[in-house]
PDB file of C-alpha atoms and ligand atoms in Angstrom:
ATOM      1  CA  MET A   1     158.733  12.522  51.648  1.00  0.00           C
ATOM      2  CA  ASN A   2     160.853  14.242  49.201  1.00  0.00           C
ATOM      3  CA  LYS A   3     163.898  16.328  50.730  1.00  0.00           C
ATOM      4  CA  GLN A   4     163.016  19.342  49.201  1.00  0.00           C
ATOM      5  CA  ILE A   5     159.438  19.613  50.028  1.00  0.00           C
ATOM      6  CA  LYS A   6     160.269  18.763  53.439  1.00  0.00           C
ATOM      7  CA  SER A   7     162.967  21.407  53.800  1.00  0.00           C
ATOM      8  CA  THR A   8     160.549  24.241  52.417  1.00  0.00           C
ATOM      9  CA  LEU A   9     158.319  23.281  54.503  1.00  0.00           C
ATOM     10  CA  LYS A  10     160.534  23.512  57.478  1.00  0.00           C
ATOM     11  CA  LYS A  11     161.549  26.814  56.413  1.00  0.00           C
ATOM     12  CA  ASN A  12     157.960  27.587  56.439  1.00  0.00           C
ATOM     13  CA  LEU A  13     157.501  26.243  59.827  1.00  0.00           C
ATOM     14  CA  GLU A  14     160.104  28.474  61.128  1.00  0.00           C
ATOM     15  CA  LYS A  15     158.837  31.609  59.812  1.00  0.00           C
ATOM     16  CA  ARG A  16     155.711  30.914  61.189  1.00  0.00           C
ATOM     17  CA  LYS A  17     157.155  30.224  64.482  1.00  0.00           C
ATOM     18  CA  ILE A  18     158.980  33.476  64.368  1.00  0.00           C
ATOM     19  CA  SER A  19     155.951  35.726  63.337  1.00  0.00           C
ATOM     20  CA  ILE A  20     153.614  34.131  66.120  1.00  0.00           C
ATOM     21  CA  GLU A  21     156.039  34.732  68.946  1.00  0.00           C
ATOM     22  CA  LYS A  22     156.344  38.445  67.456  1.00  0.00           C
ATOM     23  CA  GLN A  23     153.021  38.614  67.893  1.00  0.00           C
ATOM     24  CA  LEU A  24     152.532  37.263  71.314  1.00  0.00           C
ATOM     25  CA  LYS A  25     155.533  39.167  72.681  1.00  0.00           C
ATOM     26  CA  LYS A  26     153.533  42.405  71.757  1.00  0.00           C
ATOM     27  CA  PHE A  27     151.365  41.936  74.904  1.00  0.00           C
ATOM     28  CA  ALA A  28     152.284  38.680  76.515  1.00  0.00           C
ATOM     29  CA  ASP A  29     155.513  37.225  78.446  1.00  0.00           C
ATOM     30  CA  LYS A  30     157.080  33.585  77.979  1.00  0.00           C
ATOM     31  CA  ASP A  31     156.130  31.787  81.013  1.00  0.00           C
ATOM     32  CA  LYS A  32     159.542  30.689  82.528  1.00  0.00           C
ATOM     33  CA  LYS A  33     158.290  27.790  84.606  1.00  0.00           C
ATOM     34  CA  LEU A  34     156.243  26.096  81.850  1.00  0.00           C
ATOM     35  CA  THR A  35     157.337  25.766  78.397  1.00  0.00           C
ATOM     36  CA  GLY A  36     155.467  26.712  75.764  1.00  0.00           C
ATOM     37  CA  ASP A  37     153.111  28.593  78.079  1.00  0.00           C
ATOM     38  CA  TRP A  38     152.712  32.628  77.309  1.00  0.00           C
ATOM     39  CA  ASP A  39     150.858  35.036  80.100  1.00  0.00           C
ATOM     40  CA  THR A  40     149.205  38.164  79.075  1.00  0.00           C
ATOM     41  CA  ARG A  41     150.449  41.168  80.511  1.00  0.00           C
ATOM     42  CA  PHE A  42     147.883  42.979  82.438  1.00  0.00           C
ATOM     43  CA  PRO A  43     147.871  46.432  80.534  1.00  0.00           C
ATOM     44  CA  GLN A  44     148.525  49.757  82.722  1.00  0.00           C
ATOM     45  CA  PHE A  45     147.133  52.513  80.774  1.00  0.00           C
ATOM     46  CA  ASN A  46     148.375  55.264  83.004  1.00  0.00           C
ATOM     47  CA  GLY A  47     148.144  55.996  87.070  1.00  0.00           C
ATOM     48  CA  LYS A  48     147.658  59.528  87.037  1.00  0.00           C
ATOM     49  CA  GLU A  49     143.667  59.871  86.766  1.00  0.00           C
ATOM     50  CA  SER A  50     141.880  59.663  90.099  1.00  0.00           C
ATOM     51  CA  GLY A  51     138.276  59.477  90.928  1.00  0.00           C
ATOM     52  CA  ASN A  52     135.806  58.193  88.393  1.00  0.00           C
ATOM     53  CA  ALA A  53     138.429  58.770  85.690  1.00  0.00           C
ATOM     54  CA  ALA A  54     140.843  56.241  87.684  1.00  0.00           C
ATOM     55  CA  MET A  55     137.657  53.650  87.743  1.00  0.00           C
ATOM     56  CA  GLU A  56     136.901  53.967  84.278  1.00  0.00           C
ATOM     57  CA  GLN A  57     140.458  53.644  83.405  1.00  0.00           C
ATOM     58  CA  ALA A  58     140.191  50.297  85.602  1.00  0.00           C
ATOM     59  CA  ALA A  59     137.492  49.027  83.764  1.00  0.00           C
ATOM     60  CA  ASP A  60     139.188  49.851  80.283  1.00  0.00           C
ATOM     61  CA  GLU A  61     142.210  47.895  81.255  1.00  0.00           C
ATOM     62  CA  VAL A  62     140.048  44.586  82.356  1.00  0.00           C
ATOM     63  CA  GLU A  63     138.270  44.804  79.088  1.00  0.00           C
ATOM     64  CA  ALA A  64     141.531  44.976  77.324  1.00  0.00           C
ATOM     65  CA  TYR A  65     142.915  42.327  79.294  1.00  0.00           C
ATOM     66  CA  ALA A  66     139.601  40.164  78.529  1.00  0.00           C
ATOM     67  CA  ASN A  67     140.046  40.921  74.884  1.00  0.00           C
ATOM     68  CA  LEU A  68     143.696  39.631  74.927  1.00  0.00           C
ATOM     69  CA  LEU A  69     143.384  36.137  76.512  1.00  0.00           C
ATOM     70  CA  PRO A  70     141.424  34.329  73.642  1.00  0.00           C
ATOM     71  CA  VAL A  71     143.932  35.830  71.429  1.00  0.00           C
ATOM     72  CA  GLU A  72     146.955  34.556  73.264  1.00  0.00           C
ATOM     73  CA  HIS A  73     145.412  31.081  73.618  1.00  0.00           C
ATOM     74  CA  SER A  74     144.681  30.343  70.088  1.00  0.00           C
ATOM     75  CA  LEU A  75     148.207  31.977  69.180  1.00  0.00           C
ATOM     76  CA  GLU A  76     149.582  29.939  71.742  1.00  0.00           C
ATOM     77  CA  LEU A  77     148.214  26.606  70.442  1.00  0.00           C
ATOM     78  CA  ARG A  78     149.358  27.300  67.344  1.00  0.00           C
ATOM     79  CA  LEU A  79     152.849  27.849  68.229  1.00  0.00           C
ATOM     80  CA  GLN A  80     152.289  24.476  69.969  1.00  0.00           C
ATOM     81  CA  SER A  81     151.263  22.620  66.953  1.00  0.00           C
ATOM     82  CA  ILE A  82     154.181  24.441  64.585  1.00  0.00           C
ATOM     83  CA  ASN A  83     157.025  23.197  67.606  1.00  0.00           C
ATOM     84  CA  ASN A  84     155.622  19.861  67.598  1.00  0.00           C
ATOM     85  CA  ALA A  85     155.891  19.785  63.854  1.00  0.00           C
ATOM     86  CA  LEU A  86     159.388  21.089  63.748  1.00  0.00           C
ATOM     87  CA  LYS A  87     160.212  18.054  66.395  1.00  0.00           C
ATOM     88  CA  LYS A  88     158.129  15.843  64.177  1.00  0.00           C
ATOM     89  CA  ILE A  89     159.768  16.977  61.041  1.00  0.00           C
ATOM     90  CA  LYS A  90     163.041  15.415  62.089  1.00  0.00           C
ATOM     91  CA  THR A  91     161.777  12.200  62.193  1.00  0.00           C
ATOM     92  CA  GLU A  92     160.177   9.715  59.286  1.00  0.00           C
ATOM     93  CA  LYS A  93     156.878  10.585  61.074  1.00  0.00           C
ATOM     94  CA  TYR A  94     156.140  13.723  59.667  1.00  0.00           C
ATOM     95  CA  GLY A  95     153.737  14.083  56.777  1.00  0.00           C
ATOM     96  CA  PHE A  96     151.851  11.044  58.324  1.00  0.00           C
ATOM     97  CA  CYS A  97     148.350  11.283  59.995  1.00  0.00           C
ATOM     98  CA  GLU A  98     148.647  10.602  63.385  1.00  0.00           C
ATOM     99  CA  LYS A  99     145.305   8.828  63.500  1.00  0.00           C
ATOM    100  CA  CYS A 100     145.019   6.628  60.608  1.00  0.00           C
ATOM    101  CA  GLN A 101     149.001   6.748  59.724  1.00  0.00           C
ATOM    102  CA  LYS A 102     148.438   7.637  55.978  1.00  0.00           C
ATOM    103  CA  LYS A 103     150.107  10.001  54.073  1.00  0.00           C
ATOM    104  CA  ILE A 104     148.552  13.503  54.857  1.00  0.00           C
ATOM    105  CA  GLU A 105     147.916  15.061  51.395  1.00  0.00           C
ATOM    106  CA  ASP A 106     150.095  17.380  49.701  1.00  0.00           C
ATOM    107  CA  GLU A 107     148.147  19.970  49.000  1.00  0.00           C
ATOM    108  CA  ARG A 108     147.055  20.115  52.562  1.00  0.00           C
ATOM    109  CA  ILE A 109     150.466  19.687  54.000  1.00  0.00           C
ATOM    110  CA  LYS A 110     151.628  22.617  51.978  1.00  0.00           C
ATOM    111  CA  VAL A 111     149.055  25.100  53.426  1.00  0.00           C
ATOM    112  CA  TYR A 112     148.905  23.591  56.980  1.00  0.00           C
ATOM    113  CA  PRO A 113     152.512  22.273  57.582  1.00  0.00           C
ATOM    114  CA  ASP A 114     151.859  21.687  61.035  1.00  0.00           C
ATOM    115  CA  ALA A 115     148.754  19.382  60.205  1.00  0.00           C
ATOM    116  CA  GLN A 116     148.484  16.458  62.582  1.00  0.00           C
ATOM    117  CA  TYR A 117     145.618  14.417  60.750  1.00  0.00           C
ATOM    118  CA  CYS A 118     144.867  13.765  57.303  1.00  0.00           C
ATOM    119  CA  LEU A 119     141.567  15.356  55.632  1.00  0.00           C
ATOM    120  CA  LYS A 120     139.583  12.917  56.408  1.00  0.00           C
ATOM    121  CA  CYS A 121     140.354  12.132  59.823  1.00  0.00           C
ATOM    122  CA  LYS A 122     140.342  15.700  60.730  1.00  0.00           C
ATOM    123  CA  ASN A 123     136.631  16.153  59.306  1.00  0.00           C
ATOM    124  CA  ASN A 124     135.399  12.797  61.460  1.00  0.00           C
TER     125      ASN A 124
HETATM  126 ZN1   ZN B   1     143.988   9.915  58.556  1.00  0.00          ZN
END
């Protein structure tokens, strides 16, 4: 792969990494024990309510938490994929399909710089 394209893609990956980490930091903390893992913070609205209002608030917190989990999961997966690509970009393997070893289409790698597979393998 052309060095110039590679460096553009690397910058693009780094930018995406920062933006995903920013999104994650809003509601989750990096797991200190497990690299690449994030934990959604349990939302705490305020503890001033009592009785029914407190129960309602607790239900809202659980709902907010449940809504965040899939968001966290998908951001986490994207971040892992980007980190893998950033590791791979230092090697000659970058830009080649991990399944059939063929070169990943230019149009595809430009849109998905962290693509692991060529279009054919991806669709199979
Ligand atoms: Zn392939």
